[in-house]
Structures are given as C-alpha cells and as structure tokens.
PDB file of C-alpha atoms in Angstrom:
ATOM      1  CA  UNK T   1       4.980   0.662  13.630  1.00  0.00           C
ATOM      2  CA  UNK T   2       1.894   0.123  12.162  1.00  0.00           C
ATOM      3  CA  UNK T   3       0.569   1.935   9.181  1.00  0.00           C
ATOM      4  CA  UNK T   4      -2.106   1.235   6.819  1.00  0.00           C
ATOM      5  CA  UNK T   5      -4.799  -1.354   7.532  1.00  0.00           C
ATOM      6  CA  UNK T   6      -7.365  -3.023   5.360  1.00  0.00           C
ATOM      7  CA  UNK T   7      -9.825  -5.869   5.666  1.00  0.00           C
ATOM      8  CA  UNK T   8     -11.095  -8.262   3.891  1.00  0.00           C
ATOM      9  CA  UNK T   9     -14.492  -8.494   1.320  1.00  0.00           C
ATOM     10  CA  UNK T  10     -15.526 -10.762   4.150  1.00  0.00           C
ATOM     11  CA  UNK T  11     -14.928  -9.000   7.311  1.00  0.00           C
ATOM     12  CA  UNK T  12     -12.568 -12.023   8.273  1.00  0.00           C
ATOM     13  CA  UNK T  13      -9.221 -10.967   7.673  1.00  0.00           C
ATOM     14  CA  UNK T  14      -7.552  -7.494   8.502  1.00  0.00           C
ATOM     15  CA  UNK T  15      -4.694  -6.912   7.485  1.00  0.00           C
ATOM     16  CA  UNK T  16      -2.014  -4.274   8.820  1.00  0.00           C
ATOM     17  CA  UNK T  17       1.532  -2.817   7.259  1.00  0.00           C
ATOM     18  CA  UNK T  18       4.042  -2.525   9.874  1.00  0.00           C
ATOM     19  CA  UNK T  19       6.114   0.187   8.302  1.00  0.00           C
ATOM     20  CA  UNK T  20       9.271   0.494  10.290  1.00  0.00           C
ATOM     21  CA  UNK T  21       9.494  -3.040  11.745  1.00  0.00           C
ATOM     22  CA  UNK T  22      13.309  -3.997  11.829  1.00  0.00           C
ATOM     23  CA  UNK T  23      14.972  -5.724  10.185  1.00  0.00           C
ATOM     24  CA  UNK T  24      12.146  -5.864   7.562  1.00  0.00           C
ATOM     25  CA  UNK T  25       8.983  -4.786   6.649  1.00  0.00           C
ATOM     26  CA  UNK T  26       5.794  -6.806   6.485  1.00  0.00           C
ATOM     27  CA  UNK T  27       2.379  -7.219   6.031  1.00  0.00           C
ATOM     28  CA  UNK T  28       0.510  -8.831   9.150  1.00  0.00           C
ATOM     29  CA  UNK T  29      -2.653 -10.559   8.889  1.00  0.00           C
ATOM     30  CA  UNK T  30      -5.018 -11.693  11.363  1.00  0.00           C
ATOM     31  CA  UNK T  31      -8.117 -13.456  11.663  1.00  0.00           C
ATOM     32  CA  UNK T  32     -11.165 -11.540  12.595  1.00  0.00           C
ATOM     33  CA  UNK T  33     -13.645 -13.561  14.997  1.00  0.00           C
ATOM     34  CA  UNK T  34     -17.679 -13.297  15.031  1.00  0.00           C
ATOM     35  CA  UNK T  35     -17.093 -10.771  18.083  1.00  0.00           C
ATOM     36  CA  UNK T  36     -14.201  -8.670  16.604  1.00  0.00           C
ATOM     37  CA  UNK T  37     -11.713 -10.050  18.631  1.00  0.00           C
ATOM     38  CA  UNK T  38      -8.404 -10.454  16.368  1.00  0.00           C
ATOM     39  CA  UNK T  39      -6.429 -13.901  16.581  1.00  0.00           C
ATOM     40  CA  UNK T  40      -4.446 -16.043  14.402  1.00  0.00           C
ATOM     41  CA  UNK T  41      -1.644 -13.478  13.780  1.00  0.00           C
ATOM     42  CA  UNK T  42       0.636 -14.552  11.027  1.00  0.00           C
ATOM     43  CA  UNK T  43       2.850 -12.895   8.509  1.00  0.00           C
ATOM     44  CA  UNK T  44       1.240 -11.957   5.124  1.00  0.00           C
ATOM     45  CA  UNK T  45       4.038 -10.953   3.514  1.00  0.00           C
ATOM     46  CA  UNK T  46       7.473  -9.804   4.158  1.00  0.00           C
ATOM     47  CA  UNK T  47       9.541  -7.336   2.368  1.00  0.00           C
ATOM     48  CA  UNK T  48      13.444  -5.863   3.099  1.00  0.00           C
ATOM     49  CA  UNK T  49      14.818  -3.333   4.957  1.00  0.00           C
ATOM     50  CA  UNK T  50      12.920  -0.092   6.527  1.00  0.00           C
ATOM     51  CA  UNK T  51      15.231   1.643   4.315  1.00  0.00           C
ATOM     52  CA  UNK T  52      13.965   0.759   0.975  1.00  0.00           C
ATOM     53  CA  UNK T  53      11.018  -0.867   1.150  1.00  0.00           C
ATOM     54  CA  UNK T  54       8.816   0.667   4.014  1.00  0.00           C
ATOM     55  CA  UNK T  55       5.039   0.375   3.414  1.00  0.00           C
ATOM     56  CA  UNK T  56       2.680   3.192   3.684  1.00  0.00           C
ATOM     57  CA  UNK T  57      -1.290   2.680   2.938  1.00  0.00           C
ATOM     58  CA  UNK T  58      -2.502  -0.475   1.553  1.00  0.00           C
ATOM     59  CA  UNK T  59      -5.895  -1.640   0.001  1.00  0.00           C
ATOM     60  CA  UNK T  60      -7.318  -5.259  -0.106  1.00  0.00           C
ATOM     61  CA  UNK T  61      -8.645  -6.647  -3.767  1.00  0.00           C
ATOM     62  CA  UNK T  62     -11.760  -9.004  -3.832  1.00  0.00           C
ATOM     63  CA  UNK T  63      -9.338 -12.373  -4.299  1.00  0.00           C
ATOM     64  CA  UNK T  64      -7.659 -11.021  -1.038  1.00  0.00           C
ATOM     65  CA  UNK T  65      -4.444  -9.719  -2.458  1.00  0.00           C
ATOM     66  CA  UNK T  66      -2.918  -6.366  -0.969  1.00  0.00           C
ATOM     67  CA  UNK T  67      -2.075  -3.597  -3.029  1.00  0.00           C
ATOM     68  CA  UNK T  68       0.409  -1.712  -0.742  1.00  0.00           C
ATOM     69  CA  UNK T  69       2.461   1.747  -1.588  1.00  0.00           C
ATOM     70  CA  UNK T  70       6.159   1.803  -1.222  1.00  0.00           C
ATOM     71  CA  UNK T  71       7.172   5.396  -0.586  1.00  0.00           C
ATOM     72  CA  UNK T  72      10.887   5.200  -0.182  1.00  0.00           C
ATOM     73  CA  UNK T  73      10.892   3.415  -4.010  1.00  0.00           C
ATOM     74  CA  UNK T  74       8.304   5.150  -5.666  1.00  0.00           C
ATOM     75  CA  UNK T  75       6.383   1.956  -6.088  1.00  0.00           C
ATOM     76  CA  UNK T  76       3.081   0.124  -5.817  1.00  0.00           C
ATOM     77  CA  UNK T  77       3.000  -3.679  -5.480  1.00  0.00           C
ATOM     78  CA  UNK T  78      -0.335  -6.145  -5.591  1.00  0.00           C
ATOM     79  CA  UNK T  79       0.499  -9.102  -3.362  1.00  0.00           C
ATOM     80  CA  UNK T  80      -0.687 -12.270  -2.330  1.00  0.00           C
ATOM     81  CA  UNK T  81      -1.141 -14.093   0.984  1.00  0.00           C
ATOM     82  CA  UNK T  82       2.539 -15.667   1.026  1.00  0.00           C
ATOM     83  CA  UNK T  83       4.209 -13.291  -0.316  1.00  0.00           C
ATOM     84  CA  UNK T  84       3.747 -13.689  -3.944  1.00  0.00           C
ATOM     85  CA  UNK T  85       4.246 -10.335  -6.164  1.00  0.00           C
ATOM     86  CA  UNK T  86       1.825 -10.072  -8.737  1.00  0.00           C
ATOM     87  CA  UNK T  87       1.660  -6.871 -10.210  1.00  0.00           C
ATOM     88  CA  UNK T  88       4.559  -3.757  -9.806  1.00  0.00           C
ATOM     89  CA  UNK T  89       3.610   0.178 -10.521  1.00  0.00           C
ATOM     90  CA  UNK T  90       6.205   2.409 -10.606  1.00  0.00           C
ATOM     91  CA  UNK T  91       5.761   5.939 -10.311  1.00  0.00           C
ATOM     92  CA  UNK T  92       7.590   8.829 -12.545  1.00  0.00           C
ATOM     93  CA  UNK T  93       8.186  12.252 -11.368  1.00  0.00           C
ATOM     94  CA  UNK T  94       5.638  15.014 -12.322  1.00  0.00           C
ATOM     95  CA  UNK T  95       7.080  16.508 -15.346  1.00  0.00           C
ATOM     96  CA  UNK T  96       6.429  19.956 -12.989  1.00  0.00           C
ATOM     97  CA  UNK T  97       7.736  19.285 -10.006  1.00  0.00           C
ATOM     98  CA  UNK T  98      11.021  17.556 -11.622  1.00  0.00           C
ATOM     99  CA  UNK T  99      13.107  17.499  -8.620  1.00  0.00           C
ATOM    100  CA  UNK T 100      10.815  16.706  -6.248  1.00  0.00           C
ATOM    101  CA  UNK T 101      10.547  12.580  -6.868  1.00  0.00           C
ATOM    102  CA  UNK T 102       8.034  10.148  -6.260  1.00  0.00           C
ATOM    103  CA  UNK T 103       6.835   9.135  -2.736  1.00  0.00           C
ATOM    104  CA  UNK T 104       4.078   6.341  -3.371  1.00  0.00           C
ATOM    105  CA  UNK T 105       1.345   7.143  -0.401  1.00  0.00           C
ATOM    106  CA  UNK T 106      -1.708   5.143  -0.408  1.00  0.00           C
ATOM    107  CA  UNK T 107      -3.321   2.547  -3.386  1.00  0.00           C
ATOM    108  CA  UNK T 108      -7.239   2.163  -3.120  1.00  0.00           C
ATOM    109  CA  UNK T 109      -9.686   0.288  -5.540  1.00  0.00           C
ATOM    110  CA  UNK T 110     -13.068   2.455  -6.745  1.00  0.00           C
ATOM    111  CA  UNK T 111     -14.758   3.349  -9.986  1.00  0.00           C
ATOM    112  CA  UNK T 112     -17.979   2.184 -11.251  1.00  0.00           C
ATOM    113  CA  UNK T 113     -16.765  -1.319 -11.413  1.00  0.00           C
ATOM    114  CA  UNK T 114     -14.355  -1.250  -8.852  1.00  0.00           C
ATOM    115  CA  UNK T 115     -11.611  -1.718 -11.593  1.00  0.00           C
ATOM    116  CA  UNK T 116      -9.861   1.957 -10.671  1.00  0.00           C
ATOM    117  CA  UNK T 117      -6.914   1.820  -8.762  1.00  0.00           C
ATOM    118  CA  UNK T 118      -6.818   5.087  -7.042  1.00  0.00           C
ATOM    119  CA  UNK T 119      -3.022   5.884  -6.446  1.00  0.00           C
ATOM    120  CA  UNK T 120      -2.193   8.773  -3.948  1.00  0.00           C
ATOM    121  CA  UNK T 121       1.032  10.163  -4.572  1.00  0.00           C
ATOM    122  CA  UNK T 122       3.585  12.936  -2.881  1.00  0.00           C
ATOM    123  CA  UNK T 123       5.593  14.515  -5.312  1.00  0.00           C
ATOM    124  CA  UNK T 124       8.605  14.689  -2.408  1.00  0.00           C
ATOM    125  CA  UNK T 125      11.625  12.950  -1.462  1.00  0.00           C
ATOM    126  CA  UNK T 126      13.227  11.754   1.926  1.00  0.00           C
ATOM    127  CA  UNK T 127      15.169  14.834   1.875  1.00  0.00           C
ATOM    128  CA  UNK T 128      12.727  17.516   0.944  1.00  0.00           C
ATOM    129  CA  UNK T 129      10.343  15.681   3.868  1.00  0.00           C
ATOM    130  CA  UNK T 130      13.395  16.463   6.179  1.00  0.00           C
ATOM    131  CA  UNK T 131      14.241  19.614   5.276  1.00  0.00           C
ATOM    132  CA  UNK T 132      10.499  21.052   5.471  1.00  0.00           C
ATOM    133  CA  UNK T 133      10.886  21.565   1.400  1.00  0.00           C
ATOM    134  CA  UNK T 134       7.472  21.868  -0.060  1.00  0.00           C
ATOM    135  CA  UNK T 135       5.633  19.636  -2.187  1.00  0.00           C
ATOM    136  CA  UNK T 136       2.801  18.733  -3.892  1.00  0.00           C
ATOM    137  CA  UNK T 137       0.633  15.662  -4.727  1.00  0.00           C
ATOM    138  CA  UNK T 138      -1.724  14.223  -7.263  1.00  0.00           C
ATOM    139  CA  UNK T 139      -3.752  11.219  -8.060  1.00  0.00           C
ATOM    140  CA  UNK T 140      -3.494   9.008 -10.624  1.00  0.00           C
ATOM    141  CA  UNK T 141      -5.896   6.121 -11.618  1.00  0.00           C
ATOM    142  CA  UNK T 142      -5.208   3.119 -13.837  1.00  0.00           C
ATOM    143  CA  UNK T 143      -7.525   0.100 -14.753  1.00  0.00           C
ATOM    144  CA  UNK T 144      -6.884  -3.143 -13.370  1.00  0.00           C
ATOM    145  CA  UNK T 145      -7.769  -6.694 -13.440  1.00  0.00           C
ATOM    146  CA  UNK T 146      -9.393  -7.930 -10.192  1.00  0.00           C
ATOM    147  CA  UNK T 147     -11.774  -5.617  -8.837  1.00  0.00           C
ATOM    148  CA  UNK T 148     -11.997  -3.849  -5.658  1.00  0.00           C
ATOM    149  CA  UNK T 149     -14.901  -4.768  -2.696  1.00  0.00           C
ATOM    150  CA  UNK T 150     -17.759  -3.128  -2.736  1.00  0.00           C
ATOM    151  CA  UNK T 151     -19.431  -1.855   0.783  1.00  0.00           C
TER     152      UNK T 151
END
C-alpha cells in the first residue's frame, strides 16, 4: 500500500513508501520523464517486516536521501539510494501522555535554511489506535546536516 511520496530537488525522481507491502517494507523509486510519465521502477530501499518497520510519511533531502517515519518503532531514519542508513531518531514518550507511546508520523525539512527537520508525531500506540483510545500529537524540530529543497 502506498503511503508517503516525495520527489526529488530535480523533479526527476519520486519516490513512494509502500507501507504494508509483504513480506517487507520498502521505499520505491522511479524515474520521472520530461512529460510526467513515471518509468524505471526500482527499489530504493528495503526494510523488514510490516510488523515492525512499516513506513508512514517520508521527505527527500537535497543529496537525495529519504528521511522516512517508522510508526510501529517510534523512529525516524535518513536513507540513501541503496539502502544505506545514515542517520536514526528515536522518539521518547511525552512526559504527559506517559502511556500513550510514540508513533513516528511524518519527517519534513523547513526553516530558514532548510536545516529544520520538522518531525510529526502521535503520542499513541497500536493498541490505543485499535481501541479508539485518544491521543494527542506534537511537533518537534531538530537541526540537521544536509538541508532540505527549496520550492
């Protein structure tokens, strides 16, 4: 199932997560022609099971790397084209909501010099979203290396 999608600085690449895609999760990539037609599908990246390591929303850096959300592990990962993980944020309950746990949404890059990494995240749990429990969210923002694209 796809999920988040992103493209490229250059309008060439988009790239899409395919949350729930058994046996594992990935990150599919295609090439973007002069007349928007997508070809050249190959796999970004690949990850493990649906169970752990599902992929929500996902933002694209300006070297091309993908910083994607992992809900079901409270993380966010910057990867590379190949599957190369360069960077790992992990998320810790808010202090307020301490038994709601960490459900890593949606990573985007912003700020005045495109250094912010916006992180969007669900202070929930599998089992609260199941049981209609409710929850709360924040954002958080931390400085990072390689910028974001501007528009």
């Amino acid at each position: 199932m796809p999920n988040g999608i992103a493209i490229s600085g250059d309008g060439r690449t988009l790239v899409v997560a395919e949350s729930f895609r058994a046996p594992r999760t990935r990150l599919t990539a295609f090439t973007v022609t002069d007349d928007g037609a997508l070809t050249d599908q190959r796999v970004f990246a690949e990850f493990g099971s649906t169970d752990t390591e599902s992929i929500d929303g996902i933002g694209i850096d300006s070297e091309g790397a993908v910083w994607a959300a992992f809900p079901w592990i409270g993380e966010f990962r910057r990867v590379r084209e190949g599957g190369e993980v360069t960077d790992v944020i992990r998320i810790e309950p808010d202090a307020a909501y301490p038994d709601g746990g960490t459900f890593a949404v949606d990573a985007i890059l912003g700020g005045p010099e495109m250094r912010t990494l916006y992180l969007l995240i669900s202070d929930t749990s599998p089992e609260r979203l199941v049981n209609g429990f409710d929850t709360t969210g924040r954002i958080e923002a931390i400085e990072v290396e390689v910028a974001g694209i501007r528009d």
